[in-house]
mmCIF file of C-alpha atoms and ligand atoms in Angstrom:
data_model
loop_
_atom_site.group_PDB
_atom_site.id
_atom_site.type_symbol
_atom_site.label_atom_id
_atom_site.label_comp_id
_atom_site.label_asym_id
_atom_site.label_seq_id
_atom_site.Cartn_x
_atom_site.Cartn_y
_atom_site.Cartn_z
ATOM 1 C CA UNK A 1 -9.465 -8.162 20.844
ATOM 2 C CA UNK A 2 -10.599 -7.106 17.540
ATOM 3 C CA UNK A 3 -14.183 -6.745 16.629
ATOM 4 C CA UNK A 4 -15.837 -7.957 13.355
ATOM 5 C CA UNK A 5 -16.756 -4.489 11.262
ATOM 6 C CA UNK A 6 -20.321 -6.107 10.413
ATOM 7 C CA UNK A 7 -20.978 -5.255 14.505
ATOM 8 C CA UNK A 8 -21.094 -1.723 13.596
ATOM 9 C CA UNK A 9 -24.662 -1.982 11.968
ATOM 10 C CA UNK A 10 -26.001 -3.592 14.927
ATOM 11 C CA UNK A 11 -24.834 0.007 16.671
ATOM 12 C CA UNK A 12 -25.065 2.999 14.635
ATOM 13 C CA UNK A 13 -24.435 6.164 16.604
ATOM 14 C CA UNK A 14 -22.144 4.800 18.595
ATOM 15 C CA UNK A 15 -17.555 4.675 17.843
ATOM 16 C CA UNK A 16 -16.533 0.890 17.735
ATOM 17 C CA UNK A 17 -12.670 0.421 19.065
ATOM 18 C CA UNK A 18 -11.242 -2.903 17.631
ATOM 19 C CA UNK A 19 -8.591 -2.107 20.181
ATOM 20 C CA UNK A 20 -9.034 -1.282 23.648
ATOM 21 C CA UNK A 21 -5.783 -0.625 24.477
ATOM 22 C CA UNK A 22 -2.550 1.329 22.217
ATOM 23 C CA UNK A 23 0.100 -0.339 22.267
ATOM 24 C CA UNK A 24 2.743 -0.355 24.709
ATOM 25 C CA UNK A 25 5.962 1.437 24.723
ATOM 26 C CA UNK A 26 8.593 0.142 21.990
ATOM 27 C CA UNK A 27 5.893 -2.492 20.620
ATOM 28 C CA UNK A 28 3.785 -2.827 17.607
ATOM 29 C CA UNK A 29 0.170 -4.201 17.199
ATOM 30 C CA UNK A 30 -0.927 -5.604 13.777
ATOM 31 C CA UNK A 31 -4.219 -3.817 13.407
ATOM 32 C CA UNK A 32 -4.294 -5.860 10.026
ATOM 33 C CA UNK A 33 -1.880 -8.575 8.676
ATOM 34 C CA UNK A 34 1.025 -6.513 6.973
ATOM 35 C CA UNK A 35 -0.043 -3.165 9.410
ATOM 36 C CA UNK A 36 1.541 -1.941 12.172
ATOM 37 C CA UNK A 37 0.496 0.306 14.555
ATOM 38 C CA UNK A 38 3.213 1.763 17.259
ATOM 39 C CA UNK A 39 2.478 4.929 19.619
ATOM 40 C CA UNK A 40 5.095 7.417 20.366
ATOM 41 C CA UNK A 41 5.007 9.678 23.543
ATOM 42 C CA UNK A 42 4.350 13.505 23.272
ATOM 43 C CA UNK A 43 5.657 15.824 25.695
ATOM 44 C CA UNK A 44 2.323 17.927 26.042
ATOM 45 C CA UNK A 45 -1.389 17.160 27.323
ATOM 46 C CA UNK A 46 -2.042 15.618 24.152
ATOM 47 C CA UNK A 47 0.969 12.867 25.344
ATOM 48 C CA UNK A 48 1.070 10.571 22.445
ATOM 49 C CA UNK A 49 0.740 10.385 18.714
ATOM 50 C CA UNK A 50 -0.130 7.374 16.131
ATOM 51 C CA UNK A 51 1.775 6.320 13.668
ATOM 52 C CA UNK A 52 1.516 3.089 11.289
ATOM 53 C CA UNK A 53 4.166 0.971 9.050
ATOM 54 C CA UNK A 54 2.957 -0.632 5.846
ATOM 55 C CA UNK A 55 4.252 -3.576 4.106
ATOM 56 C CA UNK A 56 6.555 -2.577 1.302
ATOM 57 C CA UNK A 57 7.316 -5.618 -0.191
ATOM 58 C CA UNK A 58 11.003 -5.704 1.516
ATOM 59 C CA UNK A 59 10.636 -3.076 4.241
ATOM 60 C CA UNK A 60 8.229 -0.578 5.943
ATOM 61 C CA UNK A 61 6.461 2.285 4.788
ATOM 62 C CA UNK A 62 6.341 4.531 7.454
ATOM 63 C CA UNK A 63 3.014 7.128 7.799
ATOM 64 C CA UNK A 64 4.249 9.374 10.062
ATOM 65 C CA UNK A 65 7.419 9.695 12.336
ATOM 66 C CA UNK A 66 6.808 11.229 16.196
ATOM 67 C CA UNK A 67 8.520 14.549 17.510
ATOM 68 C CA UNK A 68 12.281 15.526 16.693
ATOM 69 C CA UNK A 69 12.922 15.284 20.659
ATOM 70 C CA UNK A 70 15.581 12.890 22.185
ATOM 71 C CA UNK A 71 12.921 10.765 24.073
ATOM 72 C CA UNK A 72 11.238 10.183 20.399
ATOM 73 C CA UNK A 73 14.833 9.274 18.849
ATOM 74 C CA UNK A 74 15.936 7.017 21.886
ATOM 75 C CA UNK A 75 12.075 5.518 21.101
ATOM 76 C CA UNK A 76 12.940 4.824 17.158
ATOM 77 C CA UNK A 77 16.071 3.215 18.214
ATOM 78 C CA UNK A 78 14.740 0.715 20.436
ATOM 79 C CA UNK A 79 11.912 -0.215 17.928
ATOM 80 C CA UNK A 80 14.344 0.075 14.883
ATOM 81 C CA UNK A 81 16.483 -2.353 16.689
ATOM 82 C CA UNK A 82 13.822 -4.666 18.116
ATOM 83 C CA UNK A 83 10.784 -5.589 16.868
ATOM 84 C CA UNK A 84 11.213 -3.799 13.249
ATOM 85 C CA UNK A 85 14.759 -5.239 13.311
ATOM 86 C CA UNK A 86 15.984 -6.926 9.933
ATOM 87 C CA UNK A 87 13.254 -4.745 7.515
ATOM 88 C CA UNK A 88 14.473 -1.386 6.326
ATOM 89 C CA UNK A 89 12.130 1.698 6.066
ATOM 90 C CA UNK A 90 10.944 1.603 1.918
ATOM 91 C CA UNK A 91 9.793 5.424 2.269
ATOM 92 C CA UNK A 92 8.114 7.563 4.680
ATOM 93 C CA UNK A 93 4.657 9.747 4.139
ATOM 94 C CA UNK A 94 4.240 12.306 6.437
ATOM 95 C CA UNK A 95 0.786 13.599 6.683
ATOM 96 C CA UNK A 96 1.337 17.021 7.468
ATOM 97 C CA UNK A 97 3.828 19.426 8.660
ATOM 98 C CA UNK A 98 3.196 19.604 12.704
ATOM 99 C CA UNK A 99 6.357 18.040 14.658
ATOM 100 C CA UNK A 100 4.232 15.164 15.610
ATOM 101 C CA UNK A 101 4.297 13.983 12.248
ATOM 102 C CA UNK A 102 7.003 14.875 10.576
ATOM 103 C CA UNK A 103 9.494 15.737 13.417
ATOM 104 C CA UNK A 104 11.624 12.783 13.233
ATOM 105 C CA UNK A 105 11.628 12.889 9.769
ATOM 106 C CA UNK A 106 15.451 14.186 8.989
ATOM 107 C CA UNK A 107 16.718 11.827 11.905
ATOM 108 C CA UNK A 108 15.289 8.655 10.406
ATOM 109 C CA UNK A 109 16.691 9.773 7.029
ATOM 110 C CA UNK A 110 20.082 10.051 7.908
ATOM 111 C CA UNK A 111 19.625 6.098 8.966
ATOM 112 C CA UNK A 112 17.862 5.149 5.753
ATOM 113 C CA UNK A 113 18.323 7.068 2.104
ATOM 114 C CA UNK A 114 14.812 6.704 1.508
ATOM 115 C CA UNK A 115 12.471 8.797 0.051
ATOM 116 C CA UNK A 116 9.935 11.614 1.951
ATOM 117 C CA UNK A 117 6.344 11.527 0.703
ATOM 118 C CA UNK A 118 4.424 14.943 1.380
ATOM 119 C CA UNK A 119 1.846 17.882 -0.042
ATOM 120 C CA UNK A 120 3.646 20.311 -1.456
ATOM 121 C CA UNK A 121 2.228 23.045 1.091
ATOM 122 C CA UNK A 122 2.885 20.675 4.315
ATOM 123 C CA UNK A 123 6.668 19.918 2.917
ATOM 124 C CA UNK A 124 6.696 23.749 2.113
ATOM 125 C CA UNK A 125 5.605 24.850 5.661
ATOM 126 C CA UNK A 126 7.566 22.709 7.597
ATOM 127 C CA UNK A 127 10.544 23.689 5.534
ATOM 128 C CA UNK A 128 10.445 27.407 6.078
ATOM 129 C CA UNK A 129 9.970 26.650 10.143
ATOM 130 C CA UNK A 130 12.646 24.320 10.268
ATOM 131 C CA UNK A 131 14.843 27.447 7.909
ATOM 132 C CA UNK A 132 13.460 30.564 9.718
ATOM 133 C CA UNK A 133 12.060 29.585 13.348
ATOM 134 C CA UNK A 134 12.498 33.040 14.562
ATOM 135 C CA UNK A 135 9.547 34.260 12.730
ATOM 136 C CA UNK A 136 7.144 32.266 15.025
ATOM 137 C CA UNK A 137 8.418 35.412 17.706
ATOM 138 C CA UNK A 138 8.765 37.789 14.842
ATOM 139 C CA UNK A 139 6.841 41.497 15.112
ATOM 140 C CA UNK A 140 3.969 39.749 12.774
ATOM 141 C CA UNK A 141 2.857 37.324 15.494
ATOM 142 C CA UNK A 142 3.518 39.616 18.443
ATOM 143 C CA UNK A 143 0.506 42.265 16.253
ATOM 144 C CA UNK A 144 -1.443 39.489 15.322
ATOM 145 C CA UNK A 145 -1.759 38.576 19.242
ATOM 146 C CA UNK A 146 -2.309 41.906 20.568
ATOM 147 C CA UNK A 147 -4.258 43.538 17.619
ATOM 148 C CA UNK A 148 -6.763 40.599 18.406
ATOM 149 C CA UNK A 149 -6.979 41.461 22.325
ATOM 150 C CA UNK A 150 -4.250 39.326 23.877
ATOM 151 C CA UNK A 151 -2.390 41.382 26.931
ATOM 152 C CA UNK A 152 1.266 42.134 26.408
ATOM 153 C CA UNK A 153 2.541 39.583 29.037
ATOM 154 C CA UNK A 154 0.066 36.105 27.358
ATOM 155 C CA UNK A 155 1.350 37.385 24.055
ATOM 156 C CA UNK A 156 5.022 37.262 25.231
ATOM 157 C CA UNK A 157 4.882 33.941 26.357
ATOM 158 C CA UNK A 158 2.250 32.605 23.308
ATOM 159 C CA UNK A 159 5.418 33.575 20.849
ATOM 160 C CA UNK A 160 7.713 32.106 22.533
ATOM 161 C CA UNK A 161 6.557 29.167 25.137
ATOM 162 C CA UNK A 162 3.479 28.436 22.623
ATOM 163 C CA UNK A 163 5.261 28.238 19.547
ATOM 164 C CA UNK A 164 7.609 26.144 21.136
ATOM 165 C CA UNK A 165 6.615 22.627 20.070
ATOM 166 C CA UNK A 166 6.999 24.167 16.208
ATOM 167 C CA UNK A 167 10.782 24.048 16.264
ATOM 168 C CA UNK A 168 10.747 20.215 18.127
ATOM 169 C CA UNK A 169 11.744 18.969 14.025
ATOM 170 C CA UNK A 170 14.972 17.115 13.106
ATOM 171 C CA UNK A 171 15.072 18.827 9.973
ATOM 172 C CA UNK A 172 14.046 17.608 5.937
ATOM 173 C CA UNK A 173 15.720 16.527 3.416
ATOM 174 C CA UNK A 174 16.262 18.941 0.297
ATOM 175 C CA UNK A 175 13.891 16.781 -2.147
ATOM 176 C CA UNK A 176 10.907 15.260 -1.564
ATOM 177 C CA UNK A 177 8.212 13.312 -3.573
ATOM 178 C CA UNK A 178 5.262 15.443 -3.900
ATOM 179 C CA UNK A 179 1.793 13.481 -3.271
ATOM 180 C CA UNK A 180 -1.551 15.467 -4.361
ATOM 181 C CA UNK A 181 -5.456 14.581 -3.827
ATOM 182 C CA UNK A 182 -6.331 11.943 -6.531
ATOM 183 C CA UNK A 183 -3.005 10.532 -6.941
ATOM 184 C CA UNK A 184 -2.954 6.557 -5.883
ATOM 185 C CA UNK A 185 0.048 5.284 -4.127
ATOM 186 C CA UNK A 186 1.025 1.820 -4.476
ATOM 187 C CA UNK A 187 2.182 0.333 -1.388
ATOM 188 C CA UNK A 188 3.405 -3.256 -1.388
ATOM 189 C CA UNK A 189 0.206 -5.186 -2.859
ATOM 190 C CA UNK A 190 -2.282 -2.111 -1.473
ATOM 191 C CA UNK A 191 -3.376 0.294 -3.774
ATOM 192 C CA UNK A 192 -4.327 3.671 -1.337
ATOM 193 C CA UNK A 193 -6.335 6.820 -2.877
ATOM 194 C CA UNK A 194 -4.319 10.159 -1.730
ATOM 195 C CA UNK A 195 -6.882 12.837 -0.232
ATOM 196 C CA UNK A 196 -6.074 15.811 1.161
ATOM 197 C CA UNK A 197 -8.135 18.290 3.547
ATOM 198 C CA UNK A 198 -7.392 21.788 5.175
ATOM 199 C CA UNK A 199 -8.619 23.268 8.069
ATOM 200 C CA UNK A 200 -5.919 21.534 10.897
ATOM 201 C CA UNK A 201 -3.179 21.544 8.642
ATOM 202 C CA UNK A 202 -2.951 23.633 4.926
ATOM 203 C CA UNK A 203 -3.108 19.924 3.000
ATOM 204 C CA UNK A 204 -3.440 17.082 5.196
ATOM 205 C CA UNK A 205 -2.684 13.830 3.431
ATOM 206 C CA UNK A 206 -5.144 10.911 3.974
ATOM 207 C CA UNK A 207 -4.586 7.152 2.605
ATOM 208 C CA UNK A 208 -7.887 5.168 1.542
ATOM 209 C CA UNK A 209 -7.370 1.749 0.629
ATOM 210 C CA UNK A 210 -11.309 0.987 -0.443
ATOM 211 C CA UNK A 211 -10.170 -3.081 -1.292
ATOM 212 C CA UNK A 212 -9.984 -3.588 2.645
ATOM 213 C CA UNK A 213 -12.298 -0.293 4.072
ATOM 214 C CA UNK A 214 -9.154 1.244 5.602
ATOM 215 C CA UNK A 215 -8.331 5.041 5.623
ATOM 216 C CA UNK A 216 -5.650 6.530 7.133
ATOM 217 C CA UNK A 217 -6.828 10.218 8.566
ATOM 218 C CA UNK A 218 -3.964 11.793 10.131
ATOM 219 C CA UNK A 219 -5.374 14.346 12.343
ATOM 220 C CA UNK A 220 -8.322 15.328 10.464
ATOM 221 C CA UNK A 221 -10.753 12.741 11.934
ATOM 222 C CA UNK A 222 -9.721 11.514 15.463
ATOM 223 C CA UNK A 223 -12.427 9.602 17.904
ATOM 224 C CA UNK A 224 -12.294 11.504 21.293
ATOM 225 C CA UNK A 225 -10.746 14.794 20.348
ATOM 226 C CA UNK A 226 -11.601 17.707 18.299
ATOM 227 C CA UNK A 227 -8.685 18.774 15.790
ATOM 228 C CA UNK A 228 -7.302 21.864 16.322
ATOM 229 C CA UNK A 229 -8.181 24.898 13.930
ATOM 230 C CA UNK A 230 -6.007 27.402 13.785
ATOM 231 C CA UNK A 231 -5.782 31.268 12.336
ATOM 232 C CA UNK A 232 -2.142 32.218 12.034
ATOM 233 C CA UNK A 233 -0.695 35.241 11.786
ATOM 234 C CA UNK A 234 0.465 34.993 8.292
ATOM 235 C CA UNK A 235 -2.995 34.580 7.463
ATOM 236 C CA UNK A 236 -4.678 36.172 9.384
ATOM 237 C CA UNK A 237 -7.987 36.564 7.283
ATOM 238 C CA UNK A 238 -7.996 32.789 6.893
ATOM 239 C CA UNK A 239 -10.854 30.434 7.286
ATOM 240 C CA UNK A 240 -9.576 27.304 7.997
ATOM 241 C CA UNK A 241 -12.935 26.480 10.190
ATOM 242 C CA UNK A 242 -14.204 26.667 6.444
ATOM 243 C CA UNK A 243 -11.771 24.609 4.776
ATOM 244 C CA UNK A 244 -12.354 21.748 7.397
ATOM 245 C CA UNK A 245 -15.985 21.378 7.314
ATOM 246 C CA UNK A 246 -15.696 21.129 3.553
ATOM 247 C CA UNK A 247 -13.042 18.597 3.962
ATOM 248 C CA UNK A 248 -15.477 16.961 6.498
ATOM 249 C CA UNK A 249 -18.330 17.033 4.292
ATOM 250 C CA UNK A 250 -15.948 15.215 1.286
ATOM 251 C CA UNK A 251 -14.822 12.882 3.759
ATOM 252 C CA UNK A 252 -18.104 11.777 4.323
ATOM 253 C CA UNK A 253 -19.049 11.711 0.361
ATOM 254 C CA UNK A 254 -15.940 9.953 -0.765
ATOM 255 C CA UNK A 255 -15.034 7.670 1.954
ATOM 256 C CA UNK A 256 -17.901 4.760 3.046
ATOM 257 C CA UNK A 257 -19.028 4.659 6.790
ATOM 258 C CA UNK A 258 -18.042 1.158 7.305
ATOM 259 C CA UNK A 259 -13.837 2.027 7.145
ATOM 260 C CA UNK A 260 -11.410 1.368 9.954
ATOM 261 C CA UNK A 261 -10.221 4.569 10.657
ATOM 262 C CA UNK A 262 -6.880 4.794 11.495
ATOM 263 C CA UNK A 263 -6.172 8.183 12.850
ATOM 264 C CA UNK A 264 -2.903 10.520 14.059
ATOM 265 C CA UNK A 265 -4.299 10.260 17.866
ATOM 266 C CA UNK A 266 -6.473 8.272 19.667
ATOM 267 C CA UNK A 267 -7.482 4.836 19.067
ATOM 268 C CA UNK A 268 -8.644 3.475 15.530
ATOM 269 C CA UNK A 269 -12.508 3.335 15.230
ATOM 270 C CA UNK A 270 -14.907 2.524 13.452
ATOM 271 C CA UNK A 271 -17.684 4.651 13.042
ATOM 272 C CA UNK A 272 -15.877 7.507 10.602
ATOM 273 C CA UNK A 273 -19.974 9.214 9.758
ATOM 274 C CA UNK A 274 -20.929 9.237 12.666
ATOM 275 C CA UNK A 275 -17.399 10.990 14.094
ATOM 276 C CA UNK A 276 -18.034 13.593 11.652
ATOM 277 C CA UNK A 277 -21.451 14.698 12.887
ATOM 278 C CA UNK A 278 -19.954 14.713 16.211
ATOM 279 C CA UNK A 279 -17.676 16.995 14.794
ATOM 280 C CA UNK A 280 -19.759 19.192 13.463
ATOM 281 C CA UNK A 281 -22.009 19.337 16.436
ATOM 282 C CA UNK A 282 -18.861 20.690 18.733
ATOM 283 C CA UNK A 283 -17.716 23.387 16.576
ATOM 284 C CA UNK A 284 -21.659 24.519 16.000
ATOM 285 C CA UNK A 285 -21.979 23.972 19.817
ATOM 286 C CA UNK A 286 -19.033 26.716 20.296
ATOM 287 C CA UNK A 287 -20.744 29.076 17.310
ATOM 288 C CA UNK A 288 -23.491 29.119 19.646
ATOM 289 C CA UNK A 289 -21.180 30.440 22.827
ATOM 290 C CA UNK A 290 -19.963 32.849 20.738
ATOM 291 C CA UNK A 291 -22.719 34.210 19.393
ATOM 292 C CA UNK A 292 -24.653 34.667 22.689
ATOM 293 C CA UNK A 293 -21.506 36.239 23.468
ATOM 294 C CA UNK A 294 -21.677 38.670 21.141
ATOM 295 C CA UNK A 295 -25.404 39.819 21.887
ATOM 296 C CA UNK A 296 -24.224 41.248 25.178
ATOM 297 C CA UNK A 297 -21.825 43.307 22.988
ATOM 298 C CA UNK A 298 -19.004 43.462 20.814
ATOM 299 C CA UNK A 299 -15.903 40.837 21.871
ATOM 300 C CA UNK A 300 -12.385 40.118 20.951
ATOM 301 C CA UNK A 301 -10.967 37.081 19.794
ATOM 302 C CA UNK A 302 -9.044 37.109 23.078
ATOM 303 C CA UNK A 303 -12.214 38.048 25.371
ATOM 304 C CA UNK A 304 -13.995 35.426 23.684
ATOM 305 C CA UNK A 305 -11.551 32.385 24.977
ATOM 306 C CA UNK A 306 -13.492 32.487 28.306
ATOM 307 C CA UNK A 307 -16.691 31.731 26.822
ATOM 308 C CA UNK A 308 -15.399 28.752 24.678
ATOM 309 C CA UNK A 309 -12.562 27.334 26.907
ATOM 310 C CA UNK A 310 -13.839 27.076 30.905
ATOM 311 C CA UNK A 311 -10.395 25.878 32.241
ATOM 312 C CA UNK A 312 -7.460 27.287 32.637
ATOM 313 C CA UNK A 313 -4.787 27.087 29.998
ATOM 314 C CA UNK A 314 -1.280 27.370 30.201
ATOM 315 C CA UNK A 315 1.163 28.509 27.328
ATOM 316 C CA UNK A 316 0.724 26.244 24.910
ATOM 317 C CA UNK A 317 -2.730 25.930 25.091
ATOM 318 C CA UNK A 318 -4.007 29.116 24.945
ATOM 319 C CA UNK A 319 -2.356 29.917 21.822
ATOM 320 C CA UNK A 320 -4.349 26.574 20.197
ATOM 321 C CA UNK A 321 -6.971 28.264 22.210
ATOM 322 C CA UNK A 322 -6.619 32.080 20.897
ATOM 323 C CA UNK A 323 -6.358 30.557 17.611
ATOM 324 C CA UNK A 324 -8.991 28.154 17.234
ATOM 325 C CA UNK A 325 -11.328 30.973 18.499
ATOM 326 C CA UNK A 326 -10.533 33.193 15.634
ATOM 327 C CA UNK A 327 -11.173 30.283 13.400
ATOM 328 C CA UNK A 328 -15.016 30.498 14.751
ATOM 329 C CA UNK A 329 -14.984 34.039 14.748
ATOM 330 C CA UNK A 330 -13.485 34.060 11.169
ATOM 331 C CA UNK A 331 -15.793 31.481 9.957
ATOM 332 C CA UNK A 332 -18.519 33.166 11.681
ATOM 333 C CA UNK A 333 -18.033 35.902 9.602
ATOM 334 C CA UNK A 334 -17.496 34.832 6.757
ATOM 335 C CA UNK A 335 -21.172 33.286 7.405
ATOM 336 C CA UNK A 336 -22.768 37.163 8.398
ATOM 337 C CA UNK A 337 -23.239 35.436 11.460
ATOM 338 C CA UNK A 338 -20.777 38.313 12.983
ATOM 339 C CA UNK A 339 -19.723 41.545 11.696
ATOM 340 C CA UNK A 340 -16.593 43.716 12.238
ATOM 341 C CA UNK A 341 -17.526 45.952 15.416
ATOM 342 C CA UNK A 342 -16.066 49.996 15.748
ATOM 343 C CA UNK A 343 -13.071 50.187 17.410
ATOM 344 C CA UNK A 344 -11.386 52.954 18.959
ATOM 345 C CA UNK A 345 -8.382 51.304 20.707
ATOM 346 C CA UNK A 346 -6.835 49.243 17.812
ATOM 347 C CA UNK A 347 -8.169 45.826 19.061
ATOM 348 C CA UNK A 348 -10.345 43.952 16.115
ATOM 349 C CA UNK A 349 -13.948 43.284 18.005
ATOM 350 C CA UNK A 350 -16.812 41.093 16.390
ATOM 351 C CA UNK A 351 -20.613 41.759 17.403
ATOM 352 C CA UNK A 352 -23.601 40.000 16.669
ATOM 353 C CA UNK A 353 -25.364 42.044 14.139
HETATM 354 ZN ZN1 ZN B 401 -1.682 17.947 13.541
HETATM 355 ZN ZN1 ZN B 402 -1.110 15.456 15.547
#
């Protein structure tokens, strides 16, 4: 069922979902004539991710490309041979460098010599993981962890359970075609306005075709979840809780509240101003735990999970959870809403000053 976007005035405030429903395994739906949407299955909580072919002229452009795991390459093959049978892949744009994007990337090359759009920092990144995954359990990261308050036995399996889902890539191509914020991509008869925003990834690429109100946002504005922030430990300073409210607040100048928004997980939506508040509420919402936190006296990043995150987390989770705490404690002081505490046992503390 698709709803008319004029339906949206008569509900401001609230996400509209011209689709109820993703579509099934190894099938498409046309979210617009000449647009394709297909899901692909993730082996985590998060069990899926979005991705979308565009009419080329005599193929598909392909925005994004699902994990570098066998299930995900058995997946391509069925739809590669069934319903997107007799069109080639034209290019593919991957919006950033996490496996869920650009994962299948090198195995769909080897089937088609095509091109590989990406920011030069997301091509960059996923590069150097895909050259040198040991560093993701290299004595950097192990510091990082414990230096922030992580016990020796969460930070053992963090680096190398946690990291994990980094090294699920196929591999890249040498050379690439580098896409930056303002460029405009041509693709078959749509013209699309390249942005690009930090704070998930280093320079998420988003598509914004204004002729038909459609913007492709990756993983920086989803409907039902809240995009992971993450400190790493190469930068460990880093304010990437920053970078994405700024890239939240642009969003919100340069793209018009009445787009389809087709995002990286989740269904597409309309309703991309009022997602954004939301968004901002839930990471002001957690600046609040942690602050009240704080007032009962200096914390670690790592004491400070349990007052952001009630449930338990395994693995993989708690190093998106370790990290996207730091990002509020980094932002936070950044802000002077938190200052450095004294330590006297080598783990960084923040209290409320
Ligand atoms: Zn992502
Ligand atoms: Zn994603």
């Amino acid at each position: 069922m698709q709803i008319k976007p004029s339906l949206l005035s008569s509900s401001p405030g609230q996400l509209v979902f011209p689709h109820l429903a993703p579509p099934e395994p190894g099938s498409t739906i046309e979210v617009t004539p000449g647009i394709l949407w297909v899901r692909l299955a993730l082996p985590f909580l998060l069990d899926h991710v979005d991705i979308y072919l565009v009419d080329d002229g005599g193929g598909w452009a392909l925005i994004d490309t699902g994990l570098g795991d066998r299930a995900t390459k058995t997946a391509w093959q069925h739809l590669l041979d069934g319903p997107l049978r007799g069109r080639p892949l034209t290019r593919i744009i991957a919006t950033h460098f996490h496996p869920d994007h650009v994962g299948a990337a090198g195995f769909l090359l080897q089937r088609y010599d095509v091109p590989l759009y990406m920011a030069a920092t997301e091509y960059l990144q996923s590069l150097n993981i895909h050259l040198d995954p040991g560093a993701l359990e290299a004595e950097h990261y192990r510091r990082f962890y414990l230096e922030h308050g992580l016990d020796a036995e969460t930070t053992q399996r963090v680096v190398t359970s946690g990291h994990a889902y980094l090294k699920l890539t196929s591999g890249l191509p040498p050379t690439y075609h580098r896409v930056v914020a303002g460029d405009v991509l041509r693709i078959g008869g749509r013209s699309f306005q390249v942005l690009t925003g930090g704070g998930h990834s280093p320079e998420e690429v988003m598509l914004f075709c204004r002729a038909e109100k459609l913007f492709f946002a990756a993983d920086q504005v989803l409907a039902r979840i809240s995009p992971n922030v993450s400190v790493t430990a190469v930068d460990p300073d880093g304010d990437p809780l920053g970078y994405y409210l700024r890239s939240l607040n642009a969003l919100r100048r340069e793209i018009p509240g009445d787009v389809l928004v087709l995002p990286g997980h989740n269904l597409p939506f309309y309703g991309l101003h009022t997602r954004i508040a939301e968004l901002f509420d839930h990471h002001q919402v957690r600046c609040d735990r942690i602050l009240q936190a704080c007032r009962a006296g200096p914390k670690s990043a790592a004491e400070l999970i349990a007052f952001v995150f009630a449930r338990k987390l395994d693995p993989h989770q708690m190093g998106f959870a370790f990290s996207e705490v730091l990002a509020h404690v980094n932002y936070m002081l950044r802000q002077g809403t938190l200052a450095p505490a004294a330590s006297s046992d080598g783990i960084g503390r923040v209290t409320a000053p």
